[in-house]
CSV table of C-alpha atoms in Angstrom, one decimal:
chain,number,residue,atom,x,y,z
A,1,MET,CA,-0.4,0.3,-0.2
A,2,ILE,CA,1.0,3.2,-0.7
A,3,THR,CA,2.4,5.0,2.8
A,4,ARG,CA,-0.7,7.3,4.1
A,5,ARG,CA,1.8,8.4,7.0
A,6,THR,CA,4.1,8.8,8.8
A,7,LEU,CA,3.4,10.2,11.5
A,8,MET,CA,3.4,8.0,14.0
A,9,HIS,CA,5.9,5.6,12.8
A,10,SER,CA,7.4,4.5,16.5
A,11,ALA,CA,4.0,4.9,18.1
A,12,LEU,CA,2.6,1.5,16.0
A,13,ALA,CA,5.7,-0.3,17.3
A,14,ALA,CA,5.0,0.9,20.6
A,15,THR,CA,2.7,-1.3,21.9
A,16,ALA,CA,3.7,-2.7,25.2
A,17,LEU,CA,2.0,-0.4,27.6
A,18,GLY,CA,4.1,-1.4,30.5
A,19,ALA,CA,2.8,-0.4,34.3
A,20,THR,CA,1.1,2.8,35.1
A,21,SER,CA,-0.1,4.3,38.3
A,22,PRO,CA,-3.9,4.1,39.4
A,23,LEU,CA,-6.3,6.7,36.8
A,24,LEU,CA,-7.4,10.1,38.2
A,25,ALA,CA,-10.5,11.9,36.6
A,26,ALA,CA,-8.0,14.4,33.9
A,27,SER,CA,-8.2,17.7,35.2
A,28,SER,CA,-7.8,19.0,32.6
A,29,LYS,CA,-7.0,23.3,31.7
A,30,ARG,CA,-9.1,24.1,29.3
A,31,LYS,CA,-12.8,23.5,27.1
A,32,PHE,CA,-11.9,23.2,23.5
A,33,LYS,CA,-14.8,24.4,21.3
A,34,LEU,CA,-14.2,22.0,18.7
A,35,LYS,CA,-13.0,18.2,18.7
A,36,PHE,CA,-9.6,18.1,18.4
A,37,ALA,CA,-8.0,14.8,18.1
A,38,PRO,CA,-4.4,14.1,18.3
A,39,HIS,CA,-2.5,10.9,17.7
A,40,LEU,CA,-0.9,8.6,19.9
A,41,GLY,CA,2.8,9.0,19.2
A,42,GLN,CA,2.0,12.9,18.8
A,43,PHE,CA,3.5,13.5,22.1
A,44,VAL,CA,6.1,11.6,23.2
A,45,GLY,CA,8.4,14.3,24.9
A,46,HIS,CA,6.0,15.5,27.3
A,47,ALA,CA,4.2,11.6,27.7
A,48,GLY,CA,6.9,9.0,26.7
A,49,GLU,CA,6.0,6.0,24.7
A,50,ASN,CA,3.3,4.8,27.4
A,51,ILE,CA,0.1,4.5,25.4
A,52,VAL,CA,-2.0,5.1,28.4
A,53,ASP,CA,0.4,8.0,29.8
A,54,GLN,CA,-0.2,9.5,26.4
A,55,LEU,CA,-3.9,9.6,26.6
A,56,LYS,CA,-3.2,10.5,30.7
A,57,PHE,CA,-1.5,13.5,28.8
A,58,MET,CA,-3.4,14.6,26.2
A,59,ALA,CA,-6.9,14.6,28.7
A,60,ASP,CA,-5.2,17.1,30.7
A,61,GLU,CA,-4.5,18.7,28.1
A,62,GLY,CA,-8.6,19.1,27.1
A,63,PHE,CA,-8.0,16.6,24.3
A,64,THR,CA,-11.2,14.6,24.4
A,65,VAL,CA,-10.6,12.8,21.5
A,66,LEU,CA,-7.9,9.9,20.1
A,67,GLU,CA,-7.2,9.2,16.3
A,68,ASP,CA,-5.1,6.3,15.7
A,69,ASN,CA,-5.2,5.6,12.5
A,70,GLY,CA,-2.8,1.9,12.7
A,71,MET,CA,-5.5,0.4,15.3
A,72,MET,CA,-6.4,-2.7,13.4
A,73,GLN,CA,-2.4,-3.4,13.1
A,74,ARG,CA,-2.6,-3.3,17.3
A,75,SER,CA,-3.1,-6.4,19.3
A,76,VAL,CA,-6.3,-7.0,20.7
A,77,ALA,CA,-5.1,-6.8,24.3
A,78,THR,CA,-4.1,-3.6,23.6
A,79,GLN,CA,-6.5,-1.9,21.3
A,80,GLU,CA,-8.5,-2.8,25.0
A,81,THR,CA,-6.5,-1.1,27.1
A,82,ILE,CA,-7.2,1.9,24.8
A,83,ALA,CA,-10.2,1.7,24.6
A,84,ARG,CA,-10.5,1.2,28.8
A,85,THR,CA,-8.6,4.1,29.8
A,86,MET,CA,-10.3,6.1,26.8
A,87,GLN,CA,-13.3,5.8,28.4
A,88,GLN,CA,-12.0,6.2,32.2
A,89,LEU,CA,-10.9,9.3,31.3
A,90,GLY,CA,-13.9,10.6,28.9
A,91,MET,CA,-12.6,10.3,25.7
A,92,SER,CA,-13.5,9.0,22.6
A,93,LEU,CA,-12.2,7.3,19.1
A,94,GLY,CA,-12.3,9.4,16.4
A,95,VAL,CA,-10.6,7.6,12.9
A,96,PHE,CA,-9.1,4.6,12.5
A,97,VAL,CA,-7.5,3.3,8.4
A,98,VAL,CA,-9.3,-0.2,7.5
A,99,ALA,CA,-6.7,-2.2,6.5
A,100,VAL,CA,-7.5,-4.5,3.2
A,101,GLY,CA,-4.3,-6.2,3.0
A,102,GLY,CA,-2.9,-7.6,0.2
A,103,ASN,CA,-2.8,-5.4,-3.9
A,104,GLU,CA,-5.3,-2.8,-2.3
A,105,ASN,CA,-4.5,0.0,-4.0
A,106,ARG,CA,-5.5,-2.0,-7.1
A,107,LEU,CA,-8.4,-3.1,-5.1
A,108,PHE,CA,-11.2,-0.2,-6.0
A,109,THR,CA,-10.6,0.9,-10.2
A,110,THR,CA,-9.5,-2.0,-11.9
A,111,GLY,CA,-13.4,-4.0,-12.2
A,112,HIS,CA,-11.9,-7.5,-11.0
A,113,PRO,CA,-14.5,-9.7,-9.9
A,114,ASP,CA,-12.9,-9.9,-6.5
A,115,ASN,CA,-12.6,-6.0,-5.8
A,116,ARG,CA,-15.9,-6.0,-3.8
A,117,LYS,CA,-16.1,-9.2,-1.8
A,118,GLN,CA,-12.1,-8.6,-0.4
A,119,PHE,CA,-13.6,-5.0,0.4
A,120,ALA,CA,-16.7,-6.6,2.0
A,121,LYS,CA,-14.2,-8.6,3.9
A,122,ALA,CA,-11.9,-5.8,5.2
A,123,CYS,CA,-15.2,-3.5,6.6
A,124,GLN,CA,-16.3,-6.3,8.3
A,125,GLU,CA,-12.8,-6.8,9.8
A,126,ALA,CA,-12.5,-3.5,11.2
A,127,VAL,CA,-15.8,-3.3,12.1
A,128,THR,CA,-15.1,-6.2,15.0
A,129,VAL,CA,-12.8,-3.5,16.2
A,130,ALA,CA,-14.9,-0.3,15.9
A,131,LYS,CA,-17.1,-2.0,18.3
A,132,ARG,CA,-14.2,-3.3,20.7
A,133,VAL,CA,-12.7,-0.2,20.9
A,134,ASN,CA,-16.0,1.9,20.8
A,135,ALA,CA,-15.6,3.7,17.7
A,136,ARG,CA,-17.9,5.0,14.7
A,137,TRP,CA,-15.4,6.5,11.5
A,138,MET,CA,-13.0,4.4,9.5
A,139,THR,CA,-10.9,6.0,6.9
A,140,VAL,CA,-11.1,4.8,3.2
A,141,VAL,CA,-8.7,5.2,0.6
A,142,PRO,CA,-9.8,4.0,-2.5
A,143,GLY,CA,-6.5,3.2,-4.2
A,144,VAL,CA,-4.4,4.1,-7.1
A,145,PHE,CA,-5.4,5.5,-10.7
A,146,GLU,CA,-5.5,3.0,-13.1
A,147,ARG,CA,-3.5,4.4,-16.2
A,148,LYS,CA,-5.3,1.6,-18.2
A,149,LEU,CA,-8.8,2.8,-18.0
A,150,PRO,CA,-10.4,6.1,-18.3
A,151,ILE,CA,-11.5,7.9,-15.3
A,152,GLY,CA,-15.5,7.4,-15.7
A,153,ILE,CA,-14.9,3.5,-15.6
A,154,GLN,CA,-12.8,4.0,-13.2
A,155,THR,CA,-14.9,6.0,-11.1
A,156,ALA,CA,-17.9,3.3,-11.7
A,157,ASN,CA,-15.5,0.5,-10.8
A,158,ALA,CA,-14.8,3.0,-6.9
A,159,ILE,CA,-18.3,2.4,-6.2
A,160,ASP,CA,-19.4,-0.4,-6.7
A,161,VAL,CA,-17.0,-1.2,-4.5
A,162,LEU,CA,-17.6,1.1,-2.3
A,163,ARG,CA,-21.0,0.2,-2.0
A,164,ALA,CA,-20.1,-3.0,-1.0
A,165,GLY,CA,-18.4,-1.3,2.4
A,166,ALA,CA,-20.7,0.4,2.5
A,167,GLU,CA,-23.4,-2.1,3.2
A,168,VAL,CA,-21.4,-3.8,6.0
A,169,PHE,CA,-21.2,-0.1,8.1
A,170,GLU,CA,-25.1,1.0,7.2
A,171,ARG,CA,-25.6,-2.3,9.7
A,172,GLU,CA,-24.0,-1.0,11.8
A,173,ASN,CA,-24.8,2.3,11.9
A,174,LEU,CA,-21.0,3.0,11.2
A,175,VAL,CA,-19.0,5.1,8.3
A,176,MET,CA,-16.1,5.1,6.6
A,177,VAL,CA,-14.8,8.9,4.7
A,178,LEU,CA,-12.7,8.6,2.0
A,179,GLU,CA,-9.7,10.8,2.2
A,180,PRO,CA,-8.7,12.4,-1.1
A,181,LEU,CA,-5.1,13.0,-1.0
A,182,ALA,CA,-2.2,14.5,-2.0
A,183,ASP,CA,0.7,12.2,-1.3
A,184,THR,CA,1.2,11.5,-4.6
A,185,PRO,CA,-0.2,11.9,-8.0
A,186,ASP,CA,-0.6,8.4,-8.5
A,187,LEU,CA,-3.7,8.0,-6.0
A,188,PHE,CA,-7.2,7.8,-7.1
A,189,LEU,CA,-8.7,10.6,-5.3
A,190,ARG,CA,-7.9,13.6,-5.1
A,191,THR,CA,-9.7,16.1,-4.7
A,192,ALA,CA,-13.3,17.1,-2.5
A,193,ASP,CA,-15.1,17.2,-5.8
A,194,GLN,CA,-14.2,13.9,-7.0
A,195,ALA,CA,-15.3,13.0,-3.3
A,196,TYR,CA,-18.6,14.2,-3.2
A,197,GLU,CA,-19.4,12.9,-6.7
A,198,ILE,CA,-18.7,9.3,-5.3
A,199,CYS,CA,-20.3,9.5,-1.7
A,200,ARG,CA,-23.8,11.1,-4.0
A,201,ALA,CA,-23.4,8.1,-6.3
A,202,VAL,CA,-22.9,5.6,-3.2
A,203,ASP,CA,-25.9,7.0,-1.9
A,204,SER,CA,-25.5,5.5,2.2
A,205,PRO,CA,-25.1,7.4,5.3
A,206,ALA,CA,-22.5,4.9,5.7
A,207,CYS,CA,-20.3,7.1,3.1
A,208,LYS,CA,-19.3,10.2,4.0
A,209,ILE,CA,-15.8,12.9,2.9
A,210,LEU,CA,-12.7,12.7,5.0
A,211,PHE,CA,-11.9,16.5,4.2
A,212,ASP,CA,-8.3,16.7,5.0
A,213,MET,CA,-7.6,20.4,4.8
A,214,TYR,CA,-4.1,20.2,4.4
A,215,HIS,CA,-4.1,18.2,1.3
A,216,LEU,CA,-7.0,19.4,-0.1
A,217,GLN,CA,-4.9,22.4,-0.1
A,218,GLN,CA,-2.1,21.2,-2.0
A,219,ASN,CA,-4.8,19.5,-4.6
A,220,GLN,CA,-7.3,22.2,-5.4
A,221,GLY,CA,-6.8,24.5,-3.3
A,222,SER,CA,-10.1,27.1,-2.1
A,223,ILE,CA,-10.8,26.0,1.5
A,224,ILE,CA,-13.8,27.8,2.2
A,225,ALA,CA,-15.6,27.7,-1.0
A,226,SER,CA,-14.7,23.7,-1.4
A,227,ILE,CA,-16.4,22.9,2.2
A,228,ASP,CA,-19.7,25.0,1.4
A,229,GLN,CA,-19.7,23.4,-1.9
A,230,THR,CA,-19.5,19.8,-0.5
A,231,TRP,CA,-21.3,20.6,3.3
A,232,SER,CA,-23.6,17.2,3.2
A,233,GLU,CA,-21.5,14.9,1.9
A,234,ILE,CA,-18.6,16.1,4.9
A,235,GLY,CA,-18.2,13.2,7.5
A,236,TYR,CA,-14.9,13.9,9.0
A,237,PHE,CA,-12.5,16.8,9.4
A,238,GLN,CA,-8.7,16.4,9.8
A,239,MET,CA,-6.3,19.3,9.2
A,240,GLY,CA,-2.1,20.0,8.7
A,241,ASP,CA,-0.4,23.5,7.7
A,242,VAL,CA,1.1,23.7,4.7
A,243,PRO,CA,3.8,23.4,4.0
A,244,GLY,CA,5.4,21.5,6.7
A,245,ARG,CA,2.2,19.7,7.5
A,246,LEU,CA,2.8,21.0,11.5
A,247,TRP,CA,0.2,22.4,13.2
A,248,PRO,CA,-2.2,25.2,12.3
A,249,GLY,CA,-0.1,28.7,12.3
A,250,THR,CA,3.0,27.2,11.0
A,251,GLY,CA,2.6,27.6,7.0
A,252,GLU,CA,-0.2,29.5,4.7
A,253,MET,CA,-3.5,28.7,5.8
A,254,ASN,CA,-5.4,30.9,7.8
A,255,TYR,CA,-6.9,28.4,10.2
A,256,GLY,CA,-8.5,31.0,12.0
A,257,ASN,CA,-10.6,31.7,9.5
A,258,ILE,CA,-11.9,28.4,8.0
A,259,PHE,CA,-12.1,27.2,11.7
A,260,LYS,CA,-14.2,30.4,12.3
A,261,HIS,CA,-16.3,29.6,8.5
A,262,ILE,CA,-16.9,25.9,9.8
A,263,LEU,CA,-18.3,26.2,13.6
A,264,GLY,CA,-20.7,28.9,11.8
A,265,LYS,CA,-22.5,26.1,9.2
A,266,MET,CA,-21.8,23.9,12.5
A,267,ARG,CA,-24.0,25.8,14.6
A,268,GLU,CA,-26.8,27.2,11.1
A,269,SER,CA,-27.2,22.8,10.9
A,270,GLY,CA,-26.8,21.5,13.9
A,271,ARG,CA,-24.1,19.4,12.7
A,272,ASP,CA,-21.4,18.2,15.2
A,273,PHE,CA,-17.3,16.7,13.4
A,274,ILE,CA,-14.1,15.7,14.7
A,275,PHE,CA,-11.0,17.6,13.5
A,276,GLY,CA,-8.0,15.1,13.3
A,277,MET,CA,-4.3,16.6,14.5
A,278,GLU,CA,-2.9,15.0,11.1
A,279,HIS,CA,0.2,16.5,11.2
A,280,GLY,CA,3.1,17.1,12.9
A,281,PRO,CA,5.7,17.0,15.4
A,282,TRP,CA,7.4,14.5,13.5
A,283,LYS,CA,9.9,14.0,17.0
A,284,PRO,CA,9.4,14.6,20.5
A,285,ASN,CA,10.6,17.2,21.5
A,286,LYS,CA,8.8,18.8,24.4
A,287,ALA,CA,9.3,23.1,22.5
A,288,SER,CA,7.4,21.9,19.2
A,289,GLU,CA,4.5,19.8,21.4
A,290,ARG,CA,3.7,22.6,23.5
A,291,ALA,CA,3.5,24.4,20.3
A,292,CYS,CA,1.6,22.5,18.8
A,293,ILE,CA,-0.8,22.3,21.9
A,294,GLU,CA,-0.9,26.1,22.4
A,295,SER,CA,-1.0,26.7,19.2
A,296,TYR,CA,-4.8,25.2,19.5
A,297,ALA,CA,-5.6,26.6,22.9
A,298,ALA,CA,-5.2,30.6,20.4
A,299,LEU,CA,-7.5,29.1,17.8
A,300,ASN,CA,-10.3,28.4,20.6
A,301,ALA,CA,-9.6,31.7,22.1
A,302,VAL,CA,-10.7,33.7,19.0
A,303,LEU,CA,-13.8,31.3,17.8
């Protein structure tokens, strides 16, 4: 599979939880107006590699949601520990990635007769994990562009495969969110309007858009206008600044204006979202980690 994330490599290997002190009720320093969701491994400079300690640190800083892309690759014992710790801390889980396995890059666009069955099987396995960790949202990346086929044929093929997954998730009141990416031009799904078209065609409450503003800023720009155009099909947000994929305020994007706009639309529509912190710091560094946290505190103050 084409690499989607580099943020959590060290954290995914750190499944040894070790001994920890009994959990106390988190004494949050602040209350965020939006559900900002850090990842495991994002604050190891402060909290260390121990997963329970990382969750306690996040809760103490005021975060109430966790993202963990690699949840499906973790052991059952680790998944259960994460779920139990989040419950004790009053936290919930955002997205994790549906791990398909095999030649998943060609799963969506080629039209192979086994593609629907293979994806539905992966979605069923994701349902098992979602129930174990009390999750509702799962990320799906619809593979690579198939150069031998016209784009319309590839789109129809992807819709067929995604409908098979939506059938699985809809029965369980779960949602897969399709993520356009900028990691490589070989990827099939690259813009919000393309994801919107596919979600409308799949026509299921279990298939929505993961609107990652870092990727979409690079592939298309016009973030606020694009949010307005695709609003009905957006299920989840992620962010990171451009260039560098670091926290808001480190690059060219005006996240203050973007979040004000989203918050206004949320209040008008009565909808709620999680905002995944899909960015660095990439290495354990207390100063960078603190700057990251305080960037969200600063945004929170102006919302």
